[in-house]
PDB file of C-alpha atoms in Angstrom:
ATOM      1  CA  UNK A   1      10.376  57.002  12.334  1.00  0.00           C
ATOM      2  CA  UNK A   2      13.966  55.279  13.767  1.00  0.00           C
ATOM      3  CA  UNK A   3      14.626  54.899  17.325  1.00  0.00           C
ATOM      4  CA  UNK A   4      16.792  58.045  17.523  1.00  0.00           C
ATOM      5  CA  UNK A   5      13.538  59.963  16.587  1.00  0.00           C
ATOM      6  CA  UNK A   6      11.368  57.488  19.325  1.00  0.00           C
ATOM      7  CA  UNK A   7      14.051  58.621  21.881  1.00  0.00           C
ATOM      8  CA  UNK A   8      13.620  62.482  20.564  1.00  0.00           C
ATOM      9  CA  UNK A   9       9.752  61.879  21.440  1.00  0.00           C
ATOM     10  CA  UNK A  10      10.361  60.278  24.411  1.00  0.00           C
ATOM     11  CA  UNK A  11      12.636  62.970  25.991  1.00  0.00           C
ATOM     12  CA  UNK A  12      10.043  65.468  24.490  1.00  0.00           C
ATOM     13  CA  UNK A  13       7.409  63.664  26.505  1.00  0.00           C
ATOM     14  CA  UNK A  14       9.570  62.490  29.540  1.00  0.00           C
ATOM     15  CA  UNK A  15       7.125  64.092  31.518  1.00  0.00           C
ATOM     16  CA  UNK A  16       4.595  61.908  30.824  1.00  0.00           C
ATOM     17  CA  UNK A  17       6.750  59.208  32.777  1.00  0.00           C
ATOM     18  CA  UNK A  18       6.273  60.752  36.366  1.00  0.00           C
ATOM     19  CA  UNK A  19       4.818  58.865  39.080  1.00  0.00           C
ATOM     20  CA  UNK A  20       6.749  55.715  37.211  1.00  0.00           C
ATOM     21  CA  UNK A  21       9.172  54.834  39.972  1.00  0.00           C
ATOM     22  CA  UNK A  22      10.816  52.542  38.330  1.00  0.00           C
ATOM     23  CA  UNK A  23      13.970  52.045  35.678  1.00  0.00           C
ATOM     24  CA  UNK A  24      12.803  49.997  32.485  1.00  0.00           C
ATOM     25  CA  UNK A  25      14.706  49.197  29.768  1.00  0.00           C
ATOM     26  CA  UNK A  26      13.334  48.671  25.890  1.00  0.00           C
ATOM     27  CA  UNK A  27      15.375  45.757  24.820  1.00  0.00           C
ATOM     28  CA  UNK A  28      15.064  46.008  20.919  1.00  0.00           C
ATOM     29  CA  UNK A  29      17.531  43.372  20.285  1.00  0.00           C
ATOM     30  CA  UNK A  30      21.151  43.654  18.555  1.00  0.00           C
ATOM     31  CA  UNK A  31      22.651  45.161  21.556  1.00  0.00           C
ATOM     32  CA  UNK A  32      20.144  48.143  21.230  1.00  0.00           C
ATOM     33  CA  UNK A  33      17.987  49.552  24.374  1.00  0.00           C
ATOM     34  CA  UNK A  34      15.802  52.980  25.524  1.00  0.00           C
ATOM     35  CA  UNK A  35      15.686  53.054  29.043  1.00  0.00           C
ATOM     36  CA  UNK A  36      13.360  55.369  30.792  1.00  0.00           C
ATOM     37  CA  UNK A  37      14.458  56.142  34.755  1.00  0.00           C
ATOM     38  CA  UNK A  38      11.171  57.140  36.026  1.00  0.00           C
ATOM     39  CA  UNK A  39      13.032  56.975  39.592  1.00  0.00           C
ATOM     40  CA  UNK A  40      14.067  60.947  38.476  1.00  0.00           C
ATOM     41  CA  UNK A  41      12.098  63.677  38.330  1.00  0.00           C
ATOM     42  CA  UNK A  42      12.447  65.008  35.461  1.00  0.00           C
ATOM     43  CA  UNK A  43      12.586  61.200  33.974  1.00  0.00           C
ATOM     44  CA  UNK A  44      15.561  60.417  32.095  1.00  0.00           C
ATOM     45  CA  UNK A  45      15.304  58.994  28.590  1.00  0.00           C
ATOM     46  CA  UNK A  46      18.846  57.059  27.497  1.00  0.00           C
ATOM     47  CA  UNK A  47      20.787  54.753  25.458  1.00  0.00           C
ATOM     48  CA  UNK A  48      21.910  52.713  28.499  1.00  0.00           C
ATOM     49  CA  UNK A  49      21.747  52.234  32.027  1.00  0.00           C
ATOM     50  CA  UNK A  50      21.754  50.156  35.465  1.00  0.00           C
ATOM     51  CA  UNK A  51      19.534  47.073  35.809  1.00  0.00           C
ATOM     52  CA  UNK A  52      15.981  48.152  35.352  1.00  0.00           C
ATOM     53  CA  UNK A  53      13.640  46.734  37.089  1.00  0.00           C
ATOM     54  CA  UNK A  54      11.225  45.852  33.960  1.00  0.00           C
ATOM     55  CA  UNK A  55      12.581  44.979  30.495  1.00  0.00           C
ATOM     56  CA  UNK A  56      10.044  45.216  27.631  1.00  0.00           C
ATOM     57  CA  UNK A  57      11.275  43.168  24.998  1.00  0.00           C
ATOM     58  CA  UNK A  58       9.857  44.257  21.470  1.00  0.00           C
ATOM     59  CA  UNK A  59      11.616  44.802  17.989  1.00  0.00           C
ATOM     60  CA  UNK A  60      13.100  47.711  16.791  1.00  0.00           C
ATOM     61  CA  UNK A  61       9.616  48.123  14.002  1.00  0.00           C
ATOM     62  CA  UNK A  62       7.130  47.184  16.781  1.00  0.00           C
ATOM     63  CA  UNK A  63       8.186  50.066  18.795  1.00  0.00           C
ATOM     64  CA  UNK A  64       8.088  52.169  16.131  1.00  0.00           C
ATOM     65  CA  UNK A  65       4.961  51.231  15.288  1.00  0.00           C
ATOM     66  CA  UNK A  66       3.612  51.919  19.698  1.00  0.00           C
ATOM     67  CA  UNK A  67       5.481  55.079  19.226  1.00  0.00           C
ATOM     68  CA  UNK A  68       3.045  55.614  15.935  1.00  0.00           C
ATOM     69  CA  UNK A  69       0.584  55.082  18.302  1.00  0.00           C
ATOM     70  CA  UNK A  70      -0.263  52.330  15.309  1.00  0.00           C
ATOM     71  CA  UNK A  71       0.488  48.986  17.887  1.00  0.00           C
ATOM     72  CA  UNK A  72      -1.517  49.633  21.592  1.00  0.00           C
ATOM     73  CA  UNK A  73       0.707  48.133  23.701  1.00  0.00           C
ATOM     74  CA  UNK A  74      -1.913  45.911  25.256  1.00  0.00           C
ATOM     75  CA  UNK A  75      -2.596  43.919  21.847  1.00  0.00           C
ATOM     76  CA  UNK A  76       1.474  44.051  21.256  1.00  0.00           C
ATOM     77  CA  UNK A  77       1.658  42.269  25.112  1.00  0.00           C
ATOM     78  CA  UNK A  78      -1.159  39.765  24.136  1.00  0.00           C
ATOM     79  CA  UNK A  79       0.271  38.787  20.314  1.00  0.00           C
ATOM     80  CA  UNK A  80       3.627  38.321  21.859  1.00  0.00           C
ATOM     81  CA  UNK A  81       4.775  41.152  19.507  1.00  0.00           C
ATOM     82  CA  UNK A  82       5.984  42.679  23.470  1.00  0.00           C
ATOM     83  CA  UNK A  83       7.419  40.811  26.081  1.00  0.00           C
ATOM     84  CA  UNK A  84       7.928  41.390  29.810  1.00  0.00           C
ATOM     85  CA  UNK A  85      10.386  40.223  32.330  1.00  0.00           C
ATOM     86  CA  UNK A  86      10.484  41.382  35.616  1.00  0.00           C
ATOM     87  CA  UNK A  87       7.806  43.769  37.389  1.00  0.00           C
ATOM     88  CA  UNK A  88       4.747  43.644  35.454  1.00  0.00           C
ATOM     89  CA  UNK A  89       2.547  46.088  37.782  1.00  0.00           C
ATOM     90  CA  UNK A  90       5.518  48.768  36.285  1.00  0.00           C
ATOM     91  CA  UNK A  91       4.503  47.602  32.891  1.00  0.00           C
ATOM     92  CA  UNK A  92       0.995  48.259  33.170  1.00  0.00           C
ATOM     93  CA  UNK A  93       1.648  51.486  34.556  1.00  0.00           C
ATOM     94  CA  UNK A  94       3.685  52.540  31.755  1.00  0.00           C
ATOM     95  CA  UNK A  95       1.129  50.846  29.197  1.00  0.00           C
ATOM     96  CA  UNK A  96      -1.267  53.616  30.850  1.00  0.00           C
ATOM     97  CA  UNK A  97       1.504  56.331  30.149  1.00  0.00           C
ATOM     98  CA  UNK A  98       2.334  55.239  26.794  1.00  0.00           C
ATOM     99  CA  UNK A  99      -1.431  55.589  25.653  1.00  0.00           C
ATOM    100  CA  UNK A 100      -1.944  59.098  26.655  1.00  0.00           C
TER     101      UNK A 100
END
């Protein structure tokens, strides 16, 4: 899987991402980021976007591997294989959404 095909899933599922509220961004690292702007309704799956108020930090492989559903995000958070700056109560939430 590459991260055009975890932003193909992601847009398939954007759904999934109401009731968010919030903008977070994916920083993967080498200038590359998936936001999700759960603010919308439909949510919006992109490339790029405003300040969020959550960045996830994880590698490009490591999300792969959460959209594989083969990393929970939980034990990603907790290895340090997934950090979070900003609101974490929005991470959680989206944990919960990720995991359906």
């Amino acid at each position: 899987m590459t991260i055009d095909q975890i932003e193909a899933q992601m847009k398939a599922r954007a759904m999934n991402f109401v009731g968010l509220g919030a903008l977070v961004k994916f920083d993967l690292g080498g200038g590359e980021a998936l936001f999700i702007d759960g603010r919308k309704t439909p949510p919006t799956i992109a490339r790029e976007g405003a300040t969020p108020d959550t960045t996830l930090t994880i590698s490009s492989d490591n999300l792969i591997k959460l959209a594989e559903g083969k990393l929970a995000p939980t034990l990603a958070f907790m290895t340090g294989k997934l950090k979070v700056s900003g609101n974490m109560g929005i991470a959680m939430k989206l944990s919960n959404m990720l995991e359906d």
